[in-house]
Amino acid sequence: SRYVVDPEDAALLRTSENRVHTMALIHEQLYQSPNLSSIRMRAYLARLLSHLRSAYLTEDLGIELEEEVAGILLDIEVASPCALVVNELVTNCIKHAFTGREKGRIVVRLSASRRPRELRLEVSDDGVGGIAPEVYEQPSTFGFLLVRNLADQLSARLSVTSGEQGTAVTLAFAAPSV
């Protein structure tokens, strides 16, 4: 990547690098787990968001990145797609949600749903909004296609709300037994 001159190509490489880093963090977290079969999502997502902060955010951007994550354990078959979804959605927010603004807020939530044995993963921002739900239903970019496919992998219900108050993308999926 040091030899890439075109800024668009450099950005694509950085995005790919962050996807790989997301997977590497999952495996690192798994190896540090006492039982090698589950991942503490609060600790994992804190590390992932810390990495995304350092990769994309500078002081002059004024974007806050927060996590509200319950003490949930997930096996790698569920944790991996969740992590990649968070990576894609947060990256998309950083790149596009605050166009023309000096500051903003992105929140990642993982919690138990009101429905029994269901989890909710949500990435929301208070940015410019304007993402139509069909962007995820009929994705035309690799990032949106990846989110759609990962939601399908989790058998998740995917919902998008977007307006003047920002955008929220939510996945609701069955809580695995760990």
Coordinates of C-alpha atoms in Angstrom, one line a residue:
S1 CA 0.0 0.0 0.0
R2 CA 3.0 2.3 0.4
Y3 CA 3.5 2.4 -3.3
V4 CA -0.2 3.1 -4.2
V5 CA -0.5 6.6 -5.6
D6 CA -4.3 6.8 -6.3
P7 CA -6.2 7.9 -3.2
E8 CA -9.2 5.7 -4.1
D9 CA -7.0 2.6 -4.5
A10 CA -5.3 3.4 -1.1
A11 CA -8.7 3.7 0.5
L12 CA -9.8 0.3 -0.9
L13 CA -6.7 -1.3 0.4
R14 CA -7.2 0.2 3.8
T15 CA -10.8 -1.1 3.9
S16 CA -9.6 -4.6 3.0
E17 CA -6.9 -4.4 5.6
N18 CA -9.5 -3.5 8.2
R19 CA -11.6 -6.5 7.2
V20 CA -8.6 -8.8 7.7
H21 CA -7.8 -7.1 11.0
T22 CA -11.3 -7.7 12.2
M23 CA -11.0 -11.4 11.6
A24 CA -7.5 -11.5 13.2
L25 CA -8.9 -9.8 16.3
I26 CA -11.7 -12.5 16.5
H27 CA -9.1 -15.3 16.5
E28 CA -6.9 -13.5 18.9
Q29 CA -9.8 -13.0 21.3
L30 CA -10.8 -16.7 20.9
Y31 CA -7.3 -17.9 21.7
Q32 CA -7.3 -15.7 24.9
S33 CA -10.6 -17.2 26.0
P34 CA -10.6 -19.7 28.8
N35 CA -12.6 -22.3 26.9
L36 CA -11.6 -21.6 23.3
S37 CA -15.2 -21.8 22.1
S38 CA -16.7 -18.4 22.9
I39 CA -15.8 -14.8 22.6
R40 CA -16.7 -12.0 25.1
M41 CA -18.2 -9.5 22.7
R42 CA -17.9 -6.5 25.0
A43 CA -14.1 -6.9 25.1
Y44 CA -13.9 -7.8 21.5
L45 CA -16.0 -4.9 20.2
A46 CA -14.1 -2.5 22.4
R47 CA -10.9 -3.6 20.7
L48 CA -12.4 -3.5 17.2
L49 CA -13.7 0.0 17.7
S50 CA -10.4 1.1 19.1
H51 CA -8.8 -0.1 16.0
L52 CA -11.3 1.6 13.7
R53 CA -10.8 4.8 15.7
S54 CA -7.1 4.7 15.1
A55 CA -7.5 3.7 11.4
Y56 CA -10.0 6.4 10.4
L57 CA -10.6 9.0 13.0
T58 CA -8.5 12.1 13.6
E59 CA -9.1 14.8 16.1
D60 CA -10.2 17.3 13.5
L61 CA -13.1 15.0 12.4
G62 CA -14.9 15.3 15.7
I63 CA -16.7 12.0 15.4
E64 CA -17.4 10.1 18.6
L65 CA -17.5 6.3 18.4
E66 CA -19.3 4.6 21.3
E67 CA -20.2 1.1 22.3
E68 CA -23.1 -0.2 24.4
V69 CA -22.5 -3.9 24.6
A70 CA -24.0 -6.3 27.1
G71 CA -21.9 -9.0 28.6
I72 CA -22.7 -11.5 25.8
L73 CA -20.7 -14.6 24.9
L74 CA -20.8 -15.8 21.3
D75 CA -19.3 -18.7 19.5
I76 CA -17.1 -18.0 16.5
E77 CA -19.7 -18.9 14.0
V78 CA -21.9 -16.0 15.2
A79 CA -19.2 -13.6 16.5
S80 CA -17.3 -13.5 13.1
P81 CA -20.2 -12.3 11.0
C82 CA -21.3 -9.9 13.7
A83 CA -17.8 -8.4 13.8
L84 CA -17.6 -8.0 10.0
V85 CA -21.0 -6.3 10.0
V86 CA -19.8 -3.9 12.7
N87 CA -16.6 -3.2 10.7
E88 CA -18.6 -2.5 7.5
L89 CA -21.3 -0.4 9.1
V90 CA -18.9 1.7 11.2
T91 CA -16.5 2.2 8.3
N92 CA -19.5 3.3 6.1
C93 CA -20.7 5.7 8.8
I94 CA -17.2 7.3 9.2
K95 CA -16.8 7.7 5.4
H96 CA -20.3 8.9 4.5
A97 CA -22.6 9.8 7.4
F98 CA -21.1 13.1 8.3
T99 CA -20.5 14.7 4.9
G100 CA -20.5 18.5 5.4
R101 CA -20.4 18.2 9.2
E102 CA -17.7 18.9 11.7
K103 CA -18.8 16.4 14.3
G104 CA -21.1 13.4 14.8
R105 CA -21.7 10.3 16.9
I106 CA -21.7 6.6 16.0
V107 CA -23.0 4.0 18.5
V108 CA -22.6 0.2 18.3
R109 CA -25.1 -1.7 20.4
L110 CA -25.3 -5.5 21.1
S111 CA -28.0 -6.5 23.5
A112 CA -30.7 -9.0 24.3
S113 CA -33.9 -8.3 22.3
R114 CA -37.3 -8.0 23.8
R115 CA -38.1 -11.3 22.2
P116 CA -36.9 -14.4 24.0
R117 CA -33.6 -15.9 22.9
E118 CA -32.9 -13.1 20.4
L119 CA -30.0 -10.7 20.1
R120 CA -30.0 -7.3 18.5
L121 CA -26.9 -5.7 16.9
E122 CA -27.3 -2.1 15.9
V123 CA -25.0 0.5 14.4
S124 CA -26.5 4.0 14.4
D125 CA -25.3 7.5 13.6
D126 CA -26.6 11.0 13.9
G127 CA -25.4 11.9 10.5
V128 CA -27.0 13.2 7.4
G129 CA -29.3 10.2 6.8
G130 CA -30.8 9.5 3.5
I131 CA -30.0 5.8 3.1
A132 CA -32.9 4.0 1.5
P133 CA -33.8 0.6 3.0
E134 CA -33.6 -0.9 -0.5
V135 CA -29.8 -0.2 -0.5
Y136 CA -29.5 -3.2 1.8
E137 CA -32.3 -5.2 0.1
Q138 CA -30.8 -4.7 -3.4
P139 CA -27.1 -3.9 -2.6
S140 CA -25.0 -2.4 -5.3
T141 CA -21.7 -2.0 -3.4
F142 CA -19.5 -4.7 -2.0
G143 CA -19.9 -3.4 1.6
F144 CA -23.7 -3.4 1.5
L145 CA -23.6 -6.8 -0.2
L146 CA -21.4 -8.1 2.5
V147 CA -23.7 -6.9 5.2
R148 CA -26.7 -8.4 3.5
N149 CA -24.9 -11.8 3.1
L150 CA -23.7 -11.8 6.7
A151 CA -27.3 -11.0 7.9
D152 CA -28.5 -14.0 5.8
Q153 CA -25.7 -16.2 7.3
L154 CA -27.0 -15.3 10.8
S155 CA -30.6 -15.8 9.6
A156 CA -31.1 -12.2 10.9
R157 CA -33.9 -9.8 10.3
L158 CA -32.2 -6.7 8.8
S159 CA -33.9 -3.3 9.2
V160 CA -32.7 0.1 8.2
T161 CA -34.2 3.4 9.4
S162 CA -32.8 6.6 7.9
G163 CA -33.9 10.2 8.1
E164 CA -32.8 13.7 9.2
Q165 CA -31.7 12.3 12.6
G166 CA -29.3 9.8 11.0
T167 CA -29.3 6.1 10.1
A168 CA -29.7 2.9 12.1
V169 CA -29.0 -0.5 10.8
T170 CA -30.3 -3.4 13.0
L171 CA -29.8 -7.1 12.8
A172 CA -32.0 -9.3 15.0
F173 CA -31.0 -12.9 15.2
A174 CA -31.4 -16.0 17.4
A175 CA -29.1 -16.1 20.4
P176 CA -26.9 -19.1 20.2
S177 CA -26.3 -21.5 23.1
V178 CA -22.8 -21.0 24.4

